[in-house]
């Protein structure tokens, strides 16, 4: 599994953000976005921390965290692969790209590889419909994909690791 | 002020930056220095040009030379030949931008010539990260006019006169919405911009925010003045990082110029805007769910009434409009409601932006006057279907809309027409499907979407969409019956009538419209157990024909080991036989089809 480090420095970062933005109308969302950025996920420990800081019950925070797909309670892999399953990509064969990735990585969508290197997700429309079908690996967009391009793209990331 | 003899515009929209337009810009600036003409040619990064298919796009002014599919390696040549020596690089021109030897300017290319741009008028024209360029295009003039010349009531009257209706999908008259919000008295009121664009295949709002963020900020400030509000929120998807960044820059610039913040333009009016990020929940595009999300709760819709105009964010009167709706406001204020009302049809005024996608040549963003026919959009502007395939359907309105067929192609597009033929305007996604698309599979695809995005608050949507999807899964797997089609229809009607919010009420639309217009395809799935377009895997059958030469390539790759030489004997001496697939064991992976030598092509899929 990918690493999950809940260091004191990270908590301090979150605390600073909370203190700076404390107001009646700030709401929970900005804090959760920040927590997701800092920790890479929002596990129960972090939820408890936020609960104490904001005086909001853990159950409410848990409810919100699990409602939104951008927040996760478990860490994701080093590289996040998002295959766009928007309509434009879908009619242009995005499912085949996802199938190919599943068999290449031997995981299903929303899972992480055993070595913690890749997390595979099926995402909503990325808005790059002109390049359909599209996938994103971290911040890099790959467009006009065909299944046979998948192994080459993945091997790029494998090499990076061994460098 | 420095004068330049040429301006090079590079698209910085999401599509083109994915195609490395930022690197192209860097290379261009480097090459200009190499040739010593960096003081003669100005490079501008703009918002989306709209014709994403041709991306990355580069346009050179004053003449409007339209380069398409530009790559980093092409930059040197364009600089040397075009910008340095004055010879256009013909082979890199957009294919329509060259007529024999005559170069056609970008504005005369068919894709652009047939559009009318109001909301998108600055997209692909100005640098969205520079407020001066927006000001030079009459930016903030509407705000100045409103603050110095008009009473709030007059602003609302002007919007009402324009006939503008909400561009987010439902088409509620914008002027009325503003009036309602202004009528409620309270110590605090809010203006909210709904930029939670979630329809798959729709990227109008994203492109507007990326291409001309100031238009939205200006319009929200005007709305604040008209409704008596001091505070605005922009609720935007976190999946749109470029748009968020440009909004942040724009808000800061507007504040620096005194066009946002306290005492705008030294008047008594103050207005501030805060950005709130969504977190990947489609339902938050519904206005009351959006309000819940801003308040930091699960994005579940509220019961209406009370409408947001009465009790919105933090229980205060709130005006919520979509991005594109706001983007039309400055032009309406400057040119007048009557001018806007002169465009479009009787009940749908102005223009509408559509995101054209799917099986169409010119994928991209188009803005057309209301009343343009689907045919004009798909064949005229969109360039038709690639690879000479046949048009089958066009899906409008995203997961809430329906699929329209060839017989609807000559329908003029407006709110009421689309509803009357079983679809809806929606936010403006328009996905074209050709003969290779299975309509049952598409219905299942949309149901899969709404099913996952249902917030779970009301039973008809939470349970109903799931059951709908189960029936569709069954049909796609080849286990459907004719009764299932009736069940689909009944359940769809029930959900439509009983769900709490628009997401639920419209979720069955893709099923209803495909059942209505493509019933024969459903029948093929449930009666003949065949998928006419060979999309539904479980209904396919792979067979080996008489062309088989007995090489055994297929048997070697078959993961099931279910292909054996049990067919006709081809060679009596070697006893070589043709191969046969055991249909009971076949998992329809298609490996055999790919393994069969191209010269032989003995395996068919049906």
Tab-separated table of N, CA and C in Angstrom, chain B residues 210-275:
chain	number	residue	atom	x	y	z
B	210	UNK	N	-12.291	29.878	-18.393
B	210	UNK	CA	-10.875	29.873	-18.787
B	210	UNK	C	-10.569	30.976	-19.787
B	211	UNK	N	-11.567	31.346	-20.576
B	211	UNK	CA	-11.318	32.293	-21.669
B	211	UNK	C	-11.648	33.731	-21.333
B	212	UNK	N	-12.654	33.931	-20.474
B	212	UNK	CA	-13.018	35.298	-20.151
B	212	UNK	C	-13.611	35.381	-18.740
B	213	UNK	N	-12.766	35.112	-17.739
B	213	UNK	CA	-13.265	35.067	-16.352
B	213	UNK	C	-13.848	36.394	-15.894
B	214	UNK	N	-13.313	37.501	-16.428
B	214	UNK	CA	-13.806	38.812	-15.987
B	214	UNK	C	-15.276	39.030	-16.360
B	215	UNK	N	-15.713	38.437	-17.474
B	215	UNK	CA	-17.127	38.598	-17.859
B	215	UNK	C	-18.037	38.126	-16.738
B	216	UNK	N	-17.680	36.993	-16.137
B	216	UNK	CA	-18.504	36.420	-15.082
B	216	UNK	C	-18.427	37.274	-13.819
B	217	UNK	N	-17.227	37.749	-13.514
B	217	UNK	CA	-17.066	38.587	-12.315
B	217	UNK	C	-17.844	39.895	-12.479
B	218	UNK	N	-17.740	40.485	-13.660
B	218	UNK	CA	-18.469	41.724	-13.922
B	218	UNK	C	-19.980	41.498	-13.775
B	219	UNK	N	-20.468	40.402	-14.383
B	219	UNK	CA	-21.897	40.114	-14.351
B	219	UNK	C	-22.390	39.849	-12.936
B	220	UNK	N	-21.592	39.134	-12.153
B	220	UNK	CA	-22.004	38.857	-10.771
B	220	UNK	C	-22.093	40.152	-9.970
B	221	UNK	N	-21.148	41.059	-10.227
B	221	UNK	CA	-21.170	42.343	-9.522
B	221	UNK	C	-22.419	43.137	-9.904
B	222	UNK	N	-22.757	43.103	-11.184
B	222	UNK	CA	-23.984	43.759	-11.645
B	222	UNK	C	-25.198	43.137	-10.951
B	223	UNK	N	-25.202	41.819	-10.863
B	223	UNK	CA	-26.309	41.120	-10.204
B	223	UNK	C	-26.374	41.503	-8.737
B	224	UNK	N	-25.218	41.664	-8.120
B	224	UNK	CA	-25.156	42.080	-6.726
B	224	UNK	C	-25.816	43.439	-6.546
B	225	UNK	N	-25.493	44.349	-7.459
B	225	UNK	CA	-26.070	45.697	-7.415
B	225	UNK	C	-27.583	45.633	-7.618
B	226	UNK	N	-28.013	44.841	-8.587
B	226	UNK	CA	-29.434	44.780	-8.929
B	226	UNK	C	-30.270	44.143	-7.822
B	227	UNK	N	-29.701	43.170	-7.120
B	227	UNK	CA	-30.497	42.455	-6.122
B	227	UNK	C	-30.220	42.937	-4.707
B	228	UNK	N	-29.258	43.824	-4.554
B	228	UNK	CA	-28.944	44.333	-3.222
B	228	UNK	C	-28.110	43.385	-2.398
B	229	UNK	N	-27.121	42.766	-3.046
B	229	UNK	CA	-26.277	41.812	-2.344
B	229	UNK	C	-24.834	42.312	-2.297
B	230	UNK	N	-24.120	41.911	-1.260
B	230	UNK	CA	-22.741	42.374	-1.092
B	230	UNK	C	-21.732	41.267	-1.302
B	231	UNK	N	-22.236	40.042	-1.403
B	231	UNK	CA	-21.284	38.942	-1.387
B	231	UNK	C	-21.642	37.898	-2.442
B	232	UNK	N	-20.643	37.454	-3.166
B	232	UNK	CA	-20.869	36.444	-4.183
B	232	UNK	C	-20.024	35.200	-3.950
B	233	UNK	N	-20.552	34.074	-4.346
B	233	UNK	CA	-19.789	32.833	-4.326
B	233	UNK	C	-19.716	32.271	-5.747
B	234	UNK	N	-18.561	31.753	-6.103
B	234	UNK	CA	-18.494	30.963	-7.336
B	234	UNK	C	-18.224	29.531	-6.909
B	235	UNK	N	-19.175	28.660	-7.179
B	235	UNK	CA	-19.001	27.255	-6.811
B	235	UNK	C	-18.532	26.504	-8.049
B	236	UNK	N	-17.294	26.081	-8.034
B	236	UNK	CA	-16.694	25.496	-9.243
B	236	UNK	C	-16.093	24.129	-8.949
B	237	UNK	N	-16.134	23.271	-9.930
B	237	UNK	CA	-15.572	21.921	-9.781
B	237	UNK	C	-14.071	21.981	-9.529
B	238	UNK	N	-13.608	21.156	-8.616
B	238	UNK	CA	-12.175	21.097	-8.355
B	238	UNK	C	-11.431	20.460	-9.529
B	239	UNK	N	-12.176	19.807	-10.415
B	239	UNK	CA	-11.549	19.170	-11.577
B	239	UNK	C	-11.138	20.187	-12.637
B	240	UNK	N	-11.420	21.467	-12.400
B	240	UNK	CA	-11.104	22.502	-13.377
B	240	UNK	C	-9.992	23.427	-12.871
B	241	UNK	N	-8.783	22.889	-12.711
B	241	UNK	CA	-7.741	23.709	-12.072
B	241	UNK	C	-7.387	24.990	-12.838
B	242	UNK	N	-7.398	24.931	-14.174
B	242	UNK	CA	-7.012	26.121	-14.937
B	242	UNK	C	-8.055	27.219	-14.739
B	243	UNK	N	-9.319	26.839	-14.783
B	243	UNK	CA	-10.382	27.814	-14.598
B	243	UNK	C	-10.305	28.441	-13.203
B	244	UNK	N	-10.023	27.620	-12.201
B	244	UNK	CA	-9.928	28.136	-10.831
B	244	UNK	C	-8.793	29.149	-10.733
B	245	UNK	N	-7.666	28.777	-11.319
B	245	UNK	CA	-6.498	29.662	-11.253
B	245	UNK	C	-6.811	31.014	-11.921
B	246	UNK	N	-7.438	30.950	-13.095
B	246	UNK	CA	-7.711	32.202	-13.807
B	246	UNK	C	-8.745	33.057	-13.092
B	247	UNK	N	-9.689	32.408	-12.438
B	247	UNK	CA	-10.662	33.165	-11.646
B	247	UNK	C	-9.969	33.874	-10.493
B	248	UNK	N	-9.059	33.153	-9.841
B	248	UNK	CA	-8.340	33.755	-8.718
B	248	UNK	C	-7.568	34.989	-9.176
B	249	UNK	N	-6.886	34.839	-10.327
B	249	UNK	CA	-6.119	35.968	-10.873
B	249	UNK	C	-7.076	37.120	-11.193
B	250	UNK	N	-8.197	36.795	-11.842
B	250	UNK	CA	-9.133	37.827	-12.271
B	250	UNK	C	-9.723	38.580	-11.076
B	251	UNK	N	-10.060	37.838	-10.012
B	251	UNK	CA	-10.636	38.488	-8.831
B	251	UNK	C	-9.626	39.463	-8.221
B	252	UNK	N	-8.382	39.028	-8.166
B	252	UNK	CA	-7.347	39.888	-7.598
B	252	UNK	C	-7.168	41.151	-8.458
B	253	UNK	N	-7.097	40.950	-9.771
B	253	UNK	CA	-6.914	42.105	-10.662
B	253	UNK	C	-8.079	43.084	-10.538
B	254	UNK	N	-9.307	42.545	-10.502
B	254	UNK	CA	-10.483	43.410	-10.413
B	254	UNK	C	-10.436	44.222	-9.125
B	255	UNK	N	-9.963	43.583	-8.049
B	255	UNK	CA	-9.850	44.300	-6.770
B	255	UNK	C	-8.803	45.406	-6.868
B	256	UNK	N	-7.660	45.067	-7.496
B	256	UNK	CA	-6.594	46.063	-7.649
B	256	UNK	C	-7.078	47.279	-8.436
B	257	UNK	N	-7.981	47.064	-9.351
B	257	UNK	CA	-8.456	48.158	-10.200
B	257	UNK	C	-9.680	48.860	-9.593
B	258	UNK	N	-10.084	48.434	-8.430
B	258	UNK	CA	-11.250	49.058	-7.801
B	258	UNK	C	-12.571	48.677	-8.446
B	259	UNK	N	-12.571	47.541	-9.147
B	259	UNK	CA	-13.800	47.101	-9.807
B	259	UNK	C	-14.512	46.019	-9.000
B	260	UNK	N	-13.908	45.674	-7.879
B	260	UNK	CA	-14.476	44.660	-6.996
B	260	UNK	C	-13.972	44.996	-5.598
B	261	UNK	N	-14.785	44.703	-4.589
B	261	UNK	CA	-14.362	45.005	-3.224
B	261	UNK	C	-15.188	46.151	-2.650
B	262	UNK	N	-14.541	46.917	-1.769
B	262	UNK	CA	-15.272	48.003	-1.121
B	262	UNK	C	-15.381	49.235	-2.012
B	263	UNK	N	-16.526	49.878	-1.985
B	263	UNK	CA	-16.760	51.124	-2.725
B	263	UNK	C	-16.267	51.054	-4.163
B	264	UNK	N	-16.911	50.202	-4.923
B	264	UNK	CA	-16.512	49.987	-6.309
B	264	UNK	C	-16.664	51.276	-7.106
B	265	UNK	N	-15.639	51.640	-7.825
B	265	UNK	CA	-15.607	52.870	-8.633
B	265	UNK	C	-15.999	54.095	-7.798
B	266	UNK	N	-15.563	54.064	-6.543
B	266	UNK	CA	-15.837	55.165	-5.605
B	266	UNK	C	-17.321	55.422	-5.383
B	267	UNK	N	-18.155	54.415	-5.611
B	267	UNK	CA	-19.565	54.563	-5.278
B	267	UNK	C	-19.792	53.963	-3.899
B	268	UNK	N	-21.030	53.959	-3.446
B	268	UNK	CA	-21.321	53.365	-2.142
B	268	UNK	C	-21.461	51.857	-2.219
B	269	UNK	N	-21.447	51.347	-3.428
B	269	UNK	CA	-21.691	49.914	-3.617
B	269	UNK	C	-20.428	49.081	-3.391
B	270	UNK	N	-20.553	48.057	-2.545
B	270	UNK	CA	-19.436	47.140	-2.292
B	270	UNK	C	-19.866	45.721	-2.616
B	271	UNK	N	-18.942	44.964	-3.167
B	271	UNK	CA	-19.256	43.572	-3.522
B	271	UNK	C	-17.975	42.760	-3.542
B	272	UNK	N	-18.043	41.578	-2.940
B	272	UNK	CA	-16.862	40.724	-2.914
B	272	UNK	C	-17.237	39.322	-3.383
B	273	UNK	N	-16.262	38.632	-3.968
B	273	UNK	CA	-16.521	37.289	-4.493
B	273	UNK	C	-15.553	36.284	-3.881
B	274	UNK	N	-16.095	35.150	-3.470
B	274	UNK	CA	-15.265	34.081	-2.926
B	274	UNK	C	-15.454	32.825	-3.771
B	275	UNK	N	-14.351	32.099	-3.993
B	275	UNK	CA	-14.436	30.863	-4.782
B	275	UNK	C	-14.616	29.676	-3.838
